[in-house]
Coordinates of C-alpha atoms and ligand atoms in Angstrom, one line a residue:
M1 CA -0.1 -0.1 0.1
N2 CA 1.3 3.1 -1.1
F3 CA 0.8 6.3 1.2
D4 CA 2.8 9.4 2.9
L5 CA 2.5 9.4 6.9
L6 CA 2.6 12.9 8.6
V7 CA 3.1 12.4 12.2
R8 CA 2.3 15.5 14.3
A9 CA 2.4 16.2 18.1
D10 CA -1.2 16.1 19.0
P11 CA -4.9 16.2 18.0
Q12 CA -4.6 19.8 17.5
A13 CA -1.4 19.9 15.7
V14 CA -3.0 16.8 12.9
A15 CA -5.9 19.0 12.7
Q16 CA -3.4 21.9 11.8
E17 CA -1.9 20.1 9.1
A18 CA -5.3 18.8 8.1
A19 CA -6.5 22.5 7.3
Q20 CA -3.6 23.2 5.7
R21 CA -3.8 20.5 3.7
V22 CA -7.4 20.8 2.6
A23 CA -7.2 24.3 1.9
E24 CA -4.4 23.4 -0.8
I25 CA -6.6 20.7 -2.2
A26 CA -9.6 22.8 -2.7
Q27 CA -7.4 25.7 -4.6
E28 CA -5.7 23.1 -6.8
A29 CA -9.1 21.4 -7.5
V30 CA -11.0 25.0 -8.1
G31 CA -7.8 26.0 -10.1
R32 CA -8.2 23.1 -12.2
R33 CA -12.1 22.2 -12.3
G34 CA -13.5 25.0 -11.0
R35 CA -15.3 23.5 -8.2
F36 CA -14.0 21.4 -4.9
R37 CA -16.0 18.4 -3.8
I38 CA -15.2 16.6 -0.6
A39 CA -16.6 13.8 1.2
L40 CA -16.7 14.3 5.0
S41 CA -16.1 11.5 7.6
G42 CA -18.0 10.7 10.8
G43 CA -16.8 10.2 13.9
E44 CA -15.6 12.5 16.6
T45 CA -11.7 12.8 15.5
P46 CA -12.7 15.6 12.3
G47 CA -14.6 17.9 14.6
A48 CA -11.2 19.8 15.6
L49 CA -10.6 20.2 11.7
Y50 CA -13.9 21.4 10.9
R51 CA -13.8 24.1 13.8
L52 CA -10.3 25.6 12.1
L53 CA -12.0 25.6 8.6
V54 CA -14.3 28.1 9.8
A55 CA -12.1 30.0 11.5
E56 CA -9.2 32.4 10.0
P57 CA -7.2 32.0 8.1
Y58 CA -8.7 28.8 6.8
L59 CA -11.9 30.7 6.5
S60 CA -10.9 33.3 3.9
R61 CA -8.3 30.5 2.3
M62 CA -11.1 28.2 1.4
P63 CA -12.9 28.4 -1.8
W64 CA -16.3 28.3 0.2
E65 CA -18.8 29.4 -2.8
A66 CA -17.2 26.8 -5.3
S67 CA -17.2 23.8 -2.6
H68 CA -19.7 20.7 -2.7
L69 CA -20.0 18.8 0.6
Y70 CA -20.8 15.1 0.5
W71 CA -20.3 12.1 3.2
G72 CA -18.5 9.2 3.0
D73 CA -20.9 7.7 5.2
E74 CA -23.8 7.7 7.2
R75 CA -26.0 6.2 9.8
H76 CA -29.1 5.7 8.3
L77 CA -31.4 7.8 10.4
P78 CA -33.4 10.6 9.7
S79 CA -32.4 13.9 9.0
G80 CA -31.4 15.9 12.2
D81 CA -31.3 12.5 14.3
P82 CA -28.7 13.5 16.8
G83 CA -26.8 9.7 15.9
R84 CA -26.3 10.9 12.2
N85 CA -22.5 12.2 10.8
D86 CA -23.7 15.1 9.0
N87 CA -24.8 17.1 12.0
Q88 CA -21.4 17.8 12.8
G89 CA -20.1 19.3 9.7
I90 CA -23.4 20.9 8.9
A91 CA -23.4 22.7 12.0
L92 CA -20.0 24.0 11.8
L93 CA -19.7 24.6 8.4
A94 CA -22.7 27.1 8.6
E95 CA -20.4 29.6 9.0
A96 CA -18.7 29.0 5.7
A97 CA -20.5 31.0 2.7
I98 CA -21.5 27.1 0.7
P99 CA -24.6 27.5 -1.1
G100 CA -27.6 25.1 0.6
V101 CA -27.7 23.4 -3.0
Q102 CA -24.1 22.3 -2.8
I103 CA -24.5 20.4 0.5
H104 CA -25.6 17.1 0.0
P105 CA -26.6 14.7 3.0
V106 CA -26.7 10.9 2.7
P107 CA -30.7 10.7 2.0
Y108 CA -32.9 8.7 4.5
V109 CA -35.5 6.1 3.3
A110 CA -37.5 4.6 6.1
G111 CA -36.7 1.1 6.4
D112 CA -35.0 0.9 3.2
P113 CA -31.2 1.9 3.5
D114 CA -30.8 0.1 0.0
A115 CA -33.0 2.8 -1.8
A116 CA -30.9 5.6 0.3
A117 CA -27.8 3.9 -1.2
R118 CA -28.8 3.8 -4.6
Q119 CA -30.2 7.4 -4.9
Y120 CA -26.7 8.7 -3.1
E121 CA -24.8 6.7 -5.9
A122 CA -27.0 8.2 -8.7
M123 CA -26.7 12.0 -7.4
L124 CA -22.6 11.1 -7.2
V125 CA -22.8 9.7 -10.6
D126 CA -24.8 12.7 -12.1
Q127 CA -22.5 15.5 -10.5
R128 CA -19.3 13.9 -11.9
R129 CA -18.4 15.4 -15.0
P130 CA -16.2 13.5 -17.8
G131 CA -12.6 13.0 -16.5
E132 CA -13.3 14.1 -13.0
P133 CA -12.4 12.0 -10.3
L134 CA -15.7 10.6 -8.5
L135 CA -14.6 13.6 -5.9
D136 CA -11.3 15.7 -5.1
L137 CA -10.9 14.7 -1.6
I138 CA -12.4 12.2 1.1
L139 CA -11.8 12.4 4.6
L140 CA -11.5 9.1 6.4
G141 CA -11.2 8.1 10.1
M142 CA -10.1 4.4 11.4
G143 CA -11.8 2.6 13.8
T144 CA -10.1 0.5 16.7
D145 CA -11.0 -2.6 14.6
G146 CA -9.6 -1.1 11.3
H147 CA -12.6 0.3 9.6
T148 CA -13.1 3.2 7.8
A149 CA -15.9 5.0 6.5
S150 CA -18.3 2.2 7.4
L151 CA -16.5 -0.6 5.9
F152 CA -16.3 -3.1 8.5
P153 CA -14.5 -6.2 8.8
G154 CA -16.3 -9.1 7.7
T155 CA -19.3 -7.1 6.2
P156 CA -20.9 -7.7 2.7
A157 CA -20.1 -4.3 1.7
L158 CA -16.5 -4.9 1.4
L159 CA -17.1 -7.7 -1.3
E160 CA -18.7 -5.0 -3.4
Q161 CA -17.1 -4.7 -6.6
Q162 CA -19.8 -2.5 -8.7
R163 CA -21.6 -0.3 -7.0
L164 CA -20.2 3.1 -5.6
V165 CA -22.8 3.2 -2.3
V166 CA -24.4 0.4 -0.4
P167 CA -26.1 -0.5 2.6
N168 CA -24.0 -2.2 5.7
R169 CA -24.9 -3.0 9.2
A170 CA -22.2 -3.2 11.9
V171 CA -22.1 -2.7 15.9
Y172 CA -19.6 -0.4 16.9
E173 CA -19.3 1.3 20.3
D174 CA -22.8 3.0 20.7
R175 CA -23.2 3.9 17.3
H176 CA -26.2 3.4 14.8
P177 CA -25.4 0.1 13.3
E178 CA -27.7 0.6 10.5
R179 CA -25.3 2.5 7.7
I180 CA -25.2 3.7 4.4
T181 CA -21.1 3.5 3.2
L182 CA -18.9 4.5 -0.1
T183 CA -17.3 1.5 -1.4
F184 CA -14.0 0.5 -2.4
P185 CA -14.5 1.0 -5.9
A186 CA -15.8 4.7 -4.9
M187 CA -12.4 5.1 -2.9
E188 CA -10.6 3.9 -6.3
A189 CA -11.8 7.1 -7.8
M190 CA -11.1 9.7 -5.5
E191 CA -8.5 12.0 -6.6
V192 CA -6.9 12.0 -2.6
A193 CA -7.9 10.0 0.4
M194 CA -6.9 11.8 3.7
F195 CA -7.1 9.7 6.9
L196 CA -7.0 11.5 10.3
V197 CA -6.0 9.2 13.3
T198 CA -5.3 10.4 17.2
G199 CA -5.0 8.8 20.3
A200 CA -3.3 5.7 21.7
S201 CA -6.5 3.8 21.2
K202 CA -5.6 3.5 18.1
R203 CA -1.6 2.3 18.1
S204 CA -2.1 -1.2 18.0
M205 CA -4.7 -1.0 15.1
L206 CA -2.6 1.8 13.2
H207 CA 0.8 -0.4 13.8
R208 CA -0.8 -3.4 12.0
V209 CA -2.2 -1.3 9.2
L210 CA 0.5 0.6 8.4
A211 CA 2.9 -2.6 8.2
P212 CA 3.3 -4.7 4.9
P213 CA -0.2 -5.6 4.1
E214 CA -1.6 -9.1 5.6
D215 CA -3.2 -11.8 3.6
L216 CA -6.6 -10.3 4.4
P217 CA -5.9 -6.9 4.9
F218 CA -8.1 -4.4 6.9
P219 CA -10.5 -2.3 5.3
V220 CA -8.3 0.8 5.7
Q221 CA -5.6 -0.5 3.9
R222 CA -7.9 -1.4 0.7
V223 CA -8.6 2.3 0.5
Q224 CA -6.6 2.8 -3.1
P225 CA -7.2 5.8 -5.0
A226 CA -6.0 5.2 -8.6
S227 CA -4.3 8.5 -8.3
G228 CA -2.1 7.2 -5.7
R229 CA -2.8 9.9 -3.4
V230 CA -3.4 8.8 0.2
L231 CA -2.1 10.9 3.2
W232 CA -2.4 9.6 6.8
L233 CA -2.3 12.1 9.2
V234 CA -1.4 10.6 12.8
D235 CA -0.7 12.0 16.3
R236 CA 2.3 10.8 18.5
A237 CA -0.2 9.0 20.9
A238 CA -1.6 7.0 17.7
I239 CA 2.0 6.3 16.4
G240 CA 3.5 5.5 19.7
S241 CA 6.5 8.0 19.6
Ligands
6PG301 C1 -18.6 6.8 11.2 C2 -17.5 7.0 10.7 C3 -16.2 5.9 11.3 C4 -15.3 6.7 11.8 C5 -14.2 5.9 12.2 C6 -13.3 6.5 13.5 O1 -19.7 6.8 11.0 O2 -18.5 6.0 12.4 O3 -17.1 7.6 9.6 O4 -15.6 5.4 10.1 O5 -14.7 7.8 10.9 O6 -15.5 5.0 13.6 O7 -14.3 7.4 14.5 P1 -13.4 8.5 15.7 O8 -12.8 9.7 14.5 O9 -14.4 8.8 16.6 O10 -12.4 7.4 16.5

């Protein structure tokens, strides 16, 4: 697996580095394609990054009017439910001048997560222009079990080879188990994948996944954009140095 690894002192320094990189990737995308499309991640780690992006200097540096927000995964719950991933990003980024039509939460279809996944995929495909990556950037986290987005070890979503978005189900901590997730084929079509991993609880899994691939790689190891651009931003507690 090819990737760049950057180690920073603590979660705040990781968020700083991430904000800098997001702003650069956003400017690069707008320069090349006239817009910047980013998939946010759920979990707790990216909160510090979102807060930085809506504070100076990043607030002015980000091309907000040309930015389009998506989510790499979502808990299949009605809009506004506190268990959804998008609450955090939407609330924080409300400060940024992103036109509402450029914010694309994962839909909720009561009792039919497969329909919700298909709707999200259709929207992503519809918005992709010829020659573009599926999205310019996907932010990702890593669970202590090696999952990323809602691609959990041993679940059917890992086997998907065609669809870009599928439903999935997994119990992890106290989070809602019914999920919608982008798949490995979707990850392959990204321009950049950026992992944010902090804290000592992630150390043992981080060491396993950054080592040469095992026979049955963990989901995080299978995120391989065709562009080859994978970035891991981790703190010292996570890497153990
Ligand atoms: C989710 C996520 C998930 C998350 C990891 C890490 O829906 O929960 O998208 O993949 O990124 O579980 O979560 P933390 O950042 O909270 O450790």
